[in-house]
Tab-separated table of C-alpha atoms in Angstrom:
chain	number	residue	atom	x	y	z
H	1	UNK	CA	-15.674	-10.280	5.598
H	2	UNK	CA	-19.040	-11.558	4.428
H	3	UNK	CA	-20.242	-14.217	2.031
H	4	UNK	CA	-20.151	-11.779	-0.892
H	5	UNK	CA	-16.446	-11.074	-0.387
H	6	UNK	CA	-15.636	-14.777	-0.137
H	7	UNK	CA	-17.469	-15.346	-3.410
H	8	UNK	CA	-15.645	-12.422	-5.076
H	9	UNK	CA	-12.273	-13.781	-3.991
H	10	UNK	CA	-13.278	-17.234	-5.227
H	11	UNK	CA	-13.988	-15.706	-8.637
H	12	UNK	CA	-10.378	-14.543	-8.782
H	13	UNK	CA	-9.306	-18.170	-8.599
H	14	UNK	CA	-11.523	-18.987	-11.585
H	15	UNK	CA	-9.936	-16.382	-13.853
H	16	UNK	CA	-8.201	-17.866	-16.884
H	17	UNK	CA	-4.462	-17.448	-17.320
H	18	UNK	CA	-3.465	-15.988	-20.674
H	19	UNK	CA	-1.368	-13.348	-22.458
H	20	UNK	CA	-2.577	-10.564	-20.130
H	21	UNK	CA	-0.328	-11.768	-17.326
H	22	UNK	CA	3.351	-11.344	-18.107
H	23	UNK	CA	5.930	-13.796	-16.872
H	24	UNK	CA	3.535	-16.714	-16.444
H	25	UNK	CA	4.215	-20.022	-18.238
H	26	UNK	CA	2.967	-20.005	-21.849
H	27	UNK	CA	1.809	-23.610	-21.449
H	28	UNK	CA	-0.501	-22.492	-18.628
H	29	UNK	CA	-2.757	-20.590	-21.036
H	30	UNK	CA	-6.364	-21.588	-20.472
H	31	UNK	CA	-5.860	-22.897	-16.962
H	32	UNK	CA	-7.683	-21.182	-14.147
H	33	UNK	CA	-5.580	-19.510	-11.490
H	34	UNK	CA	-6.751	-22.183	-9.060
H	35	UNK	CA	-5.595	-24.954	-11.398
H	36	UNK	CA	-2.210	-23.274	-11.807
H	37	UNK	CA	-1.869	-22.861	-8.028
H	38	UNK	CA	-2.625	-26.557	-7.560
H	39	UNK	CA	0.272	-27.477	-9.847
H	40	UNK	CA	2.751	-25.828	-7.419
H	41	UNK	CA	5.176	-25.081	-10.205
H	42	UNK	CA	8.718	-23.969	-9.531
H	43	UNK	CA	9.479	-20.379	-10.491
H	44	UNK	CA	12.792	-21.354	-12.102
H	45	UNK	CA	11.988	-24.678	-13.747
H	46	UNK	CA	8.210	-24.540	-14.208
H	47	UNK	CA	8.060	-22.609	-17.475
H	48	UNK	CA	7.926	-19.042	-16.160
H	49	UNK	CA	9.458	-16.499	-18.523
H	50	UNK	CA	11.598	-13.518	-17.667
H	51	UNK	CA	11.145	-10.899	-16.508
H	52	UNK	CA	8.941	-12.155	-13.692
H	53	UNK	CA	8.135	-10.489	-10.378
H	54	UNK	CA	7.969	-12.746	-7.320
H	55	UNK	CA	6.559	-12.081	-3.859
H	56	UNK	CA	8.171	-14.051	-1.052
H	57	UNK	CA	5.574	-16.120	0.819
H	58	UNK	CA	7.603	-16.184	4.027
H	59	UNK	CA	8.496	-12.498	4.050
H	60	UNK	CA	4.961	-11.425	3.201
H	61	UNK	CA	3.633	-13.407	6.167
H	62	UNK	CA	6.357	-11.980	8.421
H	63	UNK	CA	5.501	-8.393	7.497
H	64	UNK	CA	1.768	-8.905	7.980
H	65	UNK	CA	2.314	-10.424	11.414
H	66	UNK	CA	4.822	-7.782	12.513
H	67	UNK	CA	2.551	-4.811	11.856
H	68	UNK	CA	-0.395	-6.596	13.453
H	69	UNK	CA	1.517	-7.059	16.694
H	70	UNK	CA	3.050	-3.571	16.510
H	71	UNK	CA	-0.351	-1.919	16.210
H	72	UNK	CA	-1.820	-3.987	19.031
H	73	UNK	CA	1.156	-3.307	21.297
H	74	UNK	CA	0.751	0.444	20.867
H	75	UNK	CA	-3.036	0.569	21.126
H	76	UNK	CA	-3.526	1.585	17.508
H	77	UNK	CA	-6.263	0.626	15.098
H	78	UNK	CA	-4.855	-0.083	11.661
H	79	UNK	CA	-6.171	0.859	8.219
H	80	UNK	CA	-3.249	0.101	5.879
H	81	UNK	CA	-3.059	2.139	2.711
H	82	UNK	CA	-4.362	-0.255	0.059
H	83	UNK	CA	-3.255	1.909	-2.877
H	84	UNK	CA	0.191	0.411	-2.282
H	85	UNK	CA	-0.916	-2.970	-3.626
H	86	UNK	CA	-4.527	-2.709	-4.858
H	87	UNK	CA	-4.649	-6.452	-4.234
H	88	UNK	CA	-7.913	-7.728	-2.703
H	89	UNK	CA	-6.235	-10.937	-1.529
H	90	UNK	CA	-3.818	-8.832	0.517
H	91	UNK	CA	-6.699	-6.661	1.777
H	92	UNK	CA	-8.288	-9.872	3.056
H	93	UNK	CA	-5.112	-10.999	4.791
H	94	UNK	CA	-4.714	-7.594	6.425
H	95	UNK	CA	-8.314	-7.667	7.674
H	96	UNK	CA	-7.740	-11.187	8.993
H	97	UNK	CA	-4.697	-9.793	10.783
H	98	UNK	CA	-6.913	-7.386	12.690
H	99	UNK	CA	-6.964	-4.332	10.417
H	100	UNK	CA	-9.877	-1.975	11.132
H	101	UNK	CA	-10.319	-1.347	7.419
H	102	UNK	CA	-8.426	-0.236	4.326
H	103	UNK	CA	-7.181	3.250	3.430
H	104	UNK	CA	-7.544	4.325	-0.195
H	105	UNK	CA	-7.000	7.462	-2.260
H	106	UNK	CA	-9.451	7.710	-5.187
H	107	UNK	CA	-12.983	6.497	-6.046
H	108	UNK	CA	-11.869	3.694	-8.380
H	109	UNK	CA	-9.958	2.104	-5.504
H	110	UNK	CA	-13.029	2.273	-3.280
H	111	UNK	CA	-15.060	0.491	-5.956
H	112	UNK	CA	-12.495	-2.315	-6.034
H	113	UNK	CA	-12.530	-2.588	-2.246
H	114	UNK	CA	-16.326	-2.717	-2.143
H	115	UNK	CA	-16.446	-5.354	-4.884
H	116	UNK	CA	-14.381	-7.553	-2.576
H	117	UNK	CA	-16.411	-6.891	0.539
H	118	UNK	CA	-14.326	-4.333	2.442
H	119	UNK	CA	-16.707	-2.856	5.017
H	120	UNK	CA	-14.576	0.024	6.308
H	121	UNK	CA	-12.812	2.466	4.012
H	122	UNK	CA	-10.804	5.530	4.975
H	123	UNK	CA	-10.321	7.757	1.919
H	124	UNK	CA	-7.227	9.881	2.518
H	125	UNK	CA	-8.422	12.602	0.165
H	126	UNK	CA	-11.178	15.159	-0.115
H	127	UNK	CA	-13.857	13.705	-2.391
H	128	UNK	CA	-15.735	16.271	-4.480
H	129	UNK	CA	-16.605	14.312	-7.631
H	130	UNK	CA	-20.440	14.290	-7.832
H	131	UNK	CA	-20.701	10.917	-9.557
H	132	UNK	CA	-18.409	9.281	-7.032
H	133	UNK	CA	-20.233	10.879	-4.113
H	134	UNK	CA	-23.607	9.667	-5.375
H	135	UNK	CA	-22.171	6.163	-5.735
H	136	UNK	CA	-20.830	6.327	-2.165
H	137	UNK	CA	-24.258	7.489	-0.967
H	138	UNK	CA	-25.896	4.534	-2.714
H	139	UNK	CA	-23.404	2.119	-1.124
H	140	UNK	CA	-24.096	3.568	2.316
H	141	UNK	CA	-27.837	3.315	1.792
H	142	UNK	CA	-27.652	-0.263	0.568
H	143	UNK	CA	-25.322	-1.614	3.250
H	144	UNK	CA	-25.706	-0.540	6.891
H	145	UNK	CA	-22.398	-2.275	7.705
H	146	UNK	CA	-20.438	-0.036	5.320
H	147	UNK	CA	-18.362	2.650	7.050
H	148	UNK	CA	-16.826	5.335	4.845
H	149	UNK	CA	-14.680	8.218	6.076
H	150	UNK	CA	-12.920	10.842	3.967
H	151	UNK	CA	-10.931	14.033	4.354
H	152	UNK	CA	-12.346	17.523	4.088
H	153	UNK	CA	-9.986	20.491	3.876
H	154	UNK	CA	-11.975	23.448	2.542
H	155	UNK	CA	-15.302	25.209	2.774
H	156	UNK	CA	-15.575	24.901	-0.994
H	157	UNK	CA	-15.148	21.143	-0.647
H	158	UNK	CA	-17.950	21.033	1.914
H	159	UNK	CA	-20.210	22.957	-0.449
H	160	UNK	CA	-19.514	20.622	-3.368
H	161	UNK	CA	-20.006	17.522	-1.256
H	162	UNK	CA	-23.252	18.832	0.166
H	163	UNK	CA	-24.615	19.672	-3.284
H	164	UNK	CA	-23.907	16.152	-4.551
H	165	UNK	CA	-25.227	14.369	-1.454
H	166	UNK	CA	-28.545	16.128	-0.845
H	167	UNK	CA	-31.306	13.601	-0.390
H	168	UNK	CA	-28.903	10.849	0.721
H	169	UNK	CA	-30.121	8.373	3.306
H	170	UNK	CA	-26.975	8.551	5.437
H	171	UNK	CA	-24.515	11.390	5.985
H	172	UNK	CA	-20.923	10.896	4.863
H	173	UNK	CA	-18.421	10.867	7.708
H	174	UNK	CA	-15.557	13.327	7.321
H	175	UNK	CA	-12.390	14.232	9.186
H	176	UNK	CA	-10.793	17.664	8.911
H	177	UNK	CA	-7.338	17.290	7.407
H	178	UNK	CA	-4.646	19.343	9.101
H	179	UNK	CA	-1.931	20.161	6.571
H	180	UNK	CA	1.645	19.268	7.436
H	181	UNK	CA	2.901	22.813	6.902
H	182	UNK	CA	3.443	25.491	4.305
H	183	UNK	CA	4.497	23.957	1.028
H	184	UNK	CA	3.220	20.520	2.059
H	185	UNK	CA	0.602	18.632	0.094
H	186	UNK	CA	-3.109	18.886	0.965
H	187	UNK	CA	-4.803	19.935	4.183
H	188	UNK	CA	-5.923	23.025	6.076
H	189	UNK	CA	-2.909	25.138	7.012
H	190	UNK	CA	-3.974	26.597	10.373
H	191	UNK	CA	-6.070	25.523	13.347
H	192	UNK	CA	-8.286	28.578	12.927
H	193	UNK	CA	-9.058	27.556	9.350
H	194	UNK	CA	-9.748	24.004	10.563
H	195	UNK	CA	-12.451	25.420	12.821
H	196	UNK	CA	-13.999	27.278	9.878
H	197	UNK	CA	-14.124	24.060	7.839
H	198	UNK	CA	-15.603	22.204	10.819
H	199	UNK	CA	-18.277	24.896	11.139
H	200	UNK	CA	-19.115	24.437	7.464
H	201	UNK	CA	-19.538	20.692	8.010
H	202	UNK	CA	-21.815	21.345	10.994
H	203	UNK	CA	-23.940	23.596	8.823
H	204	UNK	CA	-24.996	20.860	6.392
H	205	UNK	CA	-27.003	17.706	6.964
H	206	UNK	CA	-25.188	15.568	4.417
H	207	UNK	CA	-21.876	15.359	6.280
H	208	UNK	CA	-20.892	14.348	9.796
H	209	UNK	CA	-17.642	15.465	11.448
H	210	UNK	CA	-16.050	12.441	13.135
H	211	UNK	CA	-12.473	13.502	13.767
H	212	UNK	CA	-9.210	14.950	12.520
H	213	UNK	CA	-6.424	13.477	10.418
H	214	UNK	CA	-3.368	14.185	8.322
H	215	UNK	CA	-0.129	12.801	6.943
H	216	UNK	CA	3.076	13.452	8.832
H	217	UNK	CA	5.183	12.238	5.909
H	218	UNK	CA	4.642	15.633	4.265
H	219	UNK	CA	6.142	17.663	7.125
H	220	UNK	CA	8.748	19.913	5.461
H	221	UNK	CA	12.347	18.985	6.355
H	222	UNK	CA	10.995	16.137	8.427
H	223	UNK	CA	12.923	15.009	11.478
H	224	UNK	CA	11.725	13.547	14.790
H	225	UNK	CA	11.228	16.968	16.381
H	226	UNK	CA	9.305	18.506	13.483
H	227	UNK	CA	7.163	15.412	12.954
H	228	UNK	CA	6.425	15.168	16.665
H	229	UNK	CA	5.486	18.840	16.824
H	230	UNK	CA	3.037	18.482	13.931
H	231	UNK	CA	1.484	15.358	15.444
H	232	UNK	CA	0.957	17.238	18.710
H	233	UNK	CA	-0.818	19.970	16.747
H	234	UNK	CA	-3.096	17.246	15.366
H	235	UNK	CA	-3.910	15.742	18.768
H	236	UNK	CA	-4.380	19.227	20.261
H	237	UNK	CA	-6.825	20.009	17.451
H	238	UNK	CA	-8.820	16.899	18.349
H	239	UNK	CA	-8.914	17.963	22.004
H	240	UNK	CA	-9.914	21.511	21.044
H	241	UNK	CA	-12.733	20.288	18.802
H	242	UNK	CA	-13.943	18.000	21.575
H	243	UNK	CA	-13.899	20.800	24.145
H	244	UNK	CA	-15.954	22.938	21.752
H	245	UNK	CA	-18.596	20.211	21.540
H	246	UNK	CA	-17.956	19.393	17.869
H	247	UNK	CA	-18.033	15.634	18.558
H	248	UNK	CA	-21.216	15.598	20.619
H	249	UNK	CA	-23.378	12.579	19.896
H	250	UNK	CA	-20.613	10.408	18.422
H	251	UNK	CA	-19.779	6.921	19.609
H	252	UNK	CA	-16.101	7.485	18.849
H	253	UNK	CA	-13.724	10.114	17.470
H	254	UNK	CA	-11.148	9.281	14.801
H	255	UNK	CA	-7.627	10.691	15.087
H	256	UNK	CA	-5.541	9.387	12.200
H	257	UNK	CA	-2.067	9.688	10.702
H	258	UNK	CA	0.709	7.378	9.679
H	259	UNK	CA	2.770	6.695	6.626
H	260	UNK	CA	5.631	4.237	6.534
H	261	UNK	CA	8.427	6.588	7.614
H	262	UNK	CA	7.233	7.908	10.989
H	263	UNK	CA	4.735	5.469	12.463
H	264	UNK	CA	6.872	5.263	15.613
H	265	UNK	CA	6.308	8.992	16.151
H	266	UNK	CA	2.588	8.493	15.540
H	267	UNK	CA	2.492	5.752	18.181
H	268	UNK	CA	4.393	7.891	20.703
H	269	UNK	CA	2.333	11.055	20.268
H	270	UNK	CA	-1.028	9.304	20.019
H	271	UNK	CA	-0.212	7.630	23.340
H	272	UNK	CA	-0.101	11.149	24.849
H	273	UNK	CA	-3.591	12.055	23.620
H	274	UNK	CA	-5.667	13.163	26.620
H	275	UNK	CA	-8.975	11.483	27.343
H	276	UNK	CA	-11.792	13.035	25.334
H	277	UNK	CA	-15.526	13.044	26.059
H	278	UNK	CA	-15.953	10.012	23.783
H	279	UNK	CA	-13.624	7.084	22.986
H	280	UNK	CA	-10.876	7.760	20.425
H	281	UNK	CA	-10.029	5.484	17.506
H	282	UNK	CA	-6.300	6.054	16.989
H	283	UNK	CA	-5.968	5.042	13.371
H	284	UNK	CA	-2.603	4.231	11.780
H	285	UNK	CA	-2.491	4.056	7.966
H	286	UNK	CA	0.965	2.758	6.947
H	287	UNK	CA	0.714	0.645	3.806
H	288	UNK	CA	4.130	0.049	2.235
H	289	UNK	CA	5.020	-2.446	4.957
H	290	UNK	CA	3.080	-5.253	3.276
H	291	UNK	CA	5.836	-5.974	0.753
H	292	UNK	CA	8.406	-3.497	2.097
H	293	UNK	CA	11.285	-2.976	-0.342
H	294	UNK	CA	15.023	-3.169	-0.823
H	295	UNK	CA	15.578	0.565	-1.299
H	296	UNK	CA	13.729	3.680	-0.184
H	297	UNK	CA	11.432	2.219	2.473
H	298	UNK	CA	14.152	-0.063	3.820
H	299	UNK	CA	16.189	3.045	4.620
H	300	UNK	CA	13.400	5.050	6.264
H	301	UNK	CA	11.471	2.428	8.244
H	302	UNK	CA	10.999	3.347	11.909
H	303	UNK	CA	12.202	-0.133	12.805
H	304	UNK	CA	15.691	1.139	11.984
H	305	UNK	CA	15.289	3.559	14.910
H	306	UNK	CA	13.657	1.027	17.230
H	307	UNK	CA	15.188	-2.356	16.343
H	308	UNK	CA	13.770	-3.968	19.466
H	309	UNK	CA	10.323	-3.724	17.817
H	310	UNK	CA	11.367	-6.071	14.999
H	311	UNK	CA	12.259	-5.594	11.336
H	312	UNK	CA	10.332	-5.615	8.086
H	313	UNK	CA	11.743	-7.713	5.253
H	314	UNK	CA	11.814	-6.930	1.512
H	315	UNK	CA	9.341	-9.348	-0.050
H	316	UNK	CA	9.710	-8.503	-3.747
H	317	UNK	CA	12.332	-9.837	-6.118
H	318	UNK	CA	12.275	-9.167	-9.856
H	319	UNK	CA	13.960	-11.896	-11.867
H	320	UNK	CA	15.466	-10.884	-15.207
H	321	UNK	CA	17.653	-12.816	-17.607
H	322	UNK	CA	21.009	-11.744	-18.970
H	323	UNK	CA	20.518	-11.405	-22.717
H	324	UNK	CA	23.722	-9.619	-23.710
H	325	UNK	CA	27.313	-9.555	-22.440
H	326	UNK	CA	29.005	-7.165	-24.870
H	327	UNK	CA	32.133	-6.623	-22.759
H	328	UNK	CA	33.748	-7.857	-19.520
H	329	UNK	CA	32.478	-4.709	-17.791
H	330	UNK	CA	28.935	-4.698	-19.099
H	331	UNK	CA	25.848	-6.898	-19.263
H	332	UNK	CA	22.178	-6.366	-20.050
H	333	UNK	CA	19.164	-8.109	-18.557
H	334	UNK	CA	15.685	-8.143	-20.059
H	335	UNK	CA	13.744	-6.102	-17.492
H	336	UNK	CA	13.221	-2.382	-17.781
H	337	UNK	CA	11.026	0.537	-16.822
H	338	UNK	CA	7.929	-1.441	-17.786
H	339	UNK	CA	8.770	-4.008	-15.121
H	340	UNK	CA	10.760	-2.420	-12.294
H	341	UNK	CA	9.964	0.338	-9.833
H	342	UNK	CA	12.494	3.115	-10.397
H	343	UNK	CA	10.895	6.396	-9.278
H	344	UNK	CA	12.625	6.277	-5.865
H	345	UNK	CA	15.850	4.609	-6.926
H	346	UNK	CA	17.179	2.017	-9.334
H	347	UNK	CA	16.849	-1.692	-8.615
H	348	UNK	CA	19.759	-3.419	-6.918
H	349	UNK	CA	21.368	-6.656	-8.077
H	350	UNK	CA	20.987	-9.136	-5.202
H	351	UNK	CA	21.652	-12.630	-6.521
H	352	UNK	CA	22.600	-14.470	-9.715
H	353	UNK	CA	21.149	-17.866	-10.635
H	354	UNK	CA	23.465	-19.866	-12.873
H	355	UNK	CA	21.752	-20.919	-16.099
H	356	UNK	CA	23.586	-24.231	-16.181
H	357	UNK	CA	23.615	-25.504	-12.602
H	358	UNK	CA	20.739	-23.559	-11.072
H	359	UNK	CA	23.010	-22.535	-8.208
H	360	UNK	CA	22.221	-19.147	-6.683
H	361	UNK	CA	25.014	-16.853	-5.477
H	362	UNK	CA	25.242	-13.307	-4.213
H	363	UNK	CA	25.558	-10.753	-7.027
H	364	UNK	CA	28.996	-9.593	-5.889
H	365	UNK	CA	30.530	-7.266	-8.455
H	366	UNK	CA	27.244	-6.600	-10.265
H	367	UNK	CA	25.753	-3.093	-10.150
H	368	UNK	CA	22.617	-1.713	-11.805
H	369	UNK	CA	23.515	1.560	-13.506
H	370	UNK	CA	20.377	2.324	-15.489
H	371	UNK	CA	17.076	1.207	-16.947
H	372	UNK	CA	15.859	1.438	-20.528
H	373	UNK	CA	12.327	0.581	-21.556
H	374	UNK	CA	13.129	-3.137	-21.586
H	375	UNK	CA	16.738	-3.472	-20.435
H	376	UNK	CA	18.574	-3.315	-17.139
H	377	UNK	CA	22.091	-1.918	-17.530
H	378	UNK	CA	24.562	-3.894	-15.428
H	379	UNK	CA	28.147	-2.947	-14.658
H	380	UNK	CA	30.294	-5.947	-13.816
H	381	UNK	CA	33.616	-5.823	-12.017
H	382	UNK	CA	36.629	-7.542	-13.510
H	383	UNK	CA	36.387	-11.311	-13.153
H	384	UNK	CA	32.669	-11.330	-12.304
H	385	UNK	CA	31.026	-14.520	-13.530
H	386	UNK	CA	27.843	-13.445	-15.255
H	387	UNK	CA	26.870	-15.160	-18.476
H	388	UNK	CA	24.133	-14.834	-21.069
H	389	UNK	CA	21.232	-16.952	-19.875
H	390	UNK	CA	21.810	-16.414	-16.136
H	391	UNK	CA	18.939	-15.030	-14.095
H	392	UNK	CA	19.593	-11.939	-11.976
H	393	UNK	CA	17.416	-11.341	-8.911
H	394	UNK	CA	16.779	-7.619	-8.455
H	395	UNK	CA	15.688	-5.856	-5.293
H	396	UNK	CA	13.212	-3.037	-5.860
H	397	UNK	CA	12.594	0.353	-4.334
H	398	UNK	CA	9.073	1.726	-3.735
H	399	UNK	CA	6.435	-1.020	-3.533
H	400	UNK	CA	3.688	1.365	-4.686
H	401	UNK	CA	5.109	1.358	-8.202
H	402	UNK	CA	5.977	-2.332	-8.203
H	403	UNK	CA	2.465	-3.689	-7.732
H	404	UNK	CA	1.044	-1.464	-10.451
H	405	UNK	CA	3.290	-2.968	-13.147
H	406	UNK	CA	2.168	-6.560	-12.561
H	407	UNK	CA	-1.425	-7.829	-12.714
H	408	UNK	CA	-0.842	-11.366	-11.434
H	409	UNK	CA	2.139	-11.895	-9.130
H	410	UNK	CA	3.450	-15.330	-8.119
H	411	UNK	CA	3.833	-15.884	-4.371
H	412	UNK	CA	6.951	-17.987	-4.007
H	413	UNK	CA	8.374	-20.059	-1.163
H	414	UNK	CA	12.097	-20.064	-0.460
H	415	UNK	CA	12.667	-23.231	-2.539
H	416	UNK	CA	10.989	-21.651	-5.590
H	417	UNK	CA	7.581	-23.319	-5.202
H	418	UNK	CA	4.763	-21.023	-6.321
H	419	UNK	CA	1.914	-21.309	-3.811
H	420	UNK	CA	-0.449	-18.539	-4.954
H	421	UNK	CA	-0.939	-15.640	-7.354
H	422	UNK	CA	-1.868	-12.129	-6.224
H	423	UNK	CA	-4.206	-10.195	-8.535
H	424	UNK	CA	-3.851	-6.426	-8.650
H	425	UNK	CA	-6.265	-3.714	-9.860
H	426	UNK	CA	-4.691	-0.412	-10.924
């Protein structure tokens, strides 16, 4: 990352803390983020208000290191999906950990990445917006280091892209997206149609075909056999395109896949890819690993199938305070849908911090049964010691919808010391 990106990240540290950032200490208003970091406040005794989302410093570092070594061990380049966090500080740490670049989904996200100096962007979408395409063309013209790759999955898309890009200084690199099957999300459904789209790309001067890609997480009724079969279709398509001379003149070919559920299958099948006429960049795009979670992704991670490779750790914990205890079987905490990811499962009660002693214990007998706009519904077993004023630490499912609810997230060490704040841009 260049000088410009270092300066942009430094500007984050100069941002003033105020009412925009929920959960932060009211007496920190007016401080810069850097000044607040320097104070090394404690999450529980330093004036933070509930609800407050915390990102474990140790678990974040563990997850970053684990995927770096996993990718290297399997000969994969890595472009983690940045839409999970939209946090430039985490982009930087991923790049420092050897990531090839960052995967994104929509033009706004690319603008954020470019503002913070990301030099390689893989856009896992077909881009047909004329204004966005012209902006991309200007970025490519202004910065010879900038590499941008996006999907293409239709002749109509090629036509729209070409119309917007005519007169551009550099062609836009594209990969043909092979759809994961009938009823799946985007992508060309058959290999024959892929060839037609590739021919359309070859027929214009504004685009350059550089590979093939897709998303195995959309394979209908996914299981190891079905996912593996689709991935072999993808690698066979790359070999077929190469044999037909579609990659002539390239320095490398991109073959890309990889969400957070089947990256072991991606590694296995990509290892089988035959040698092509030019080197192949085998690009993995898993993104949810960075914070992992305590629900959906914890259940589906490939590391459950291959424990010898290591294990990701849930790095988020949402702290809420018990504000009502109307009966021995019921309690309410002050976090709700505005604060907690819930689209792939309710939060789980993990620990309780006693309001009087500060002691933390496992949340045995405490179950989350629902979320209102600003309340967590808790069912408590008979005899469970939960009192008004206690803090409840909640595990979250689906990191993608955790980051987007919090604009400035404390990074917290195991003893509660806040060592940094992660800024998000959704």
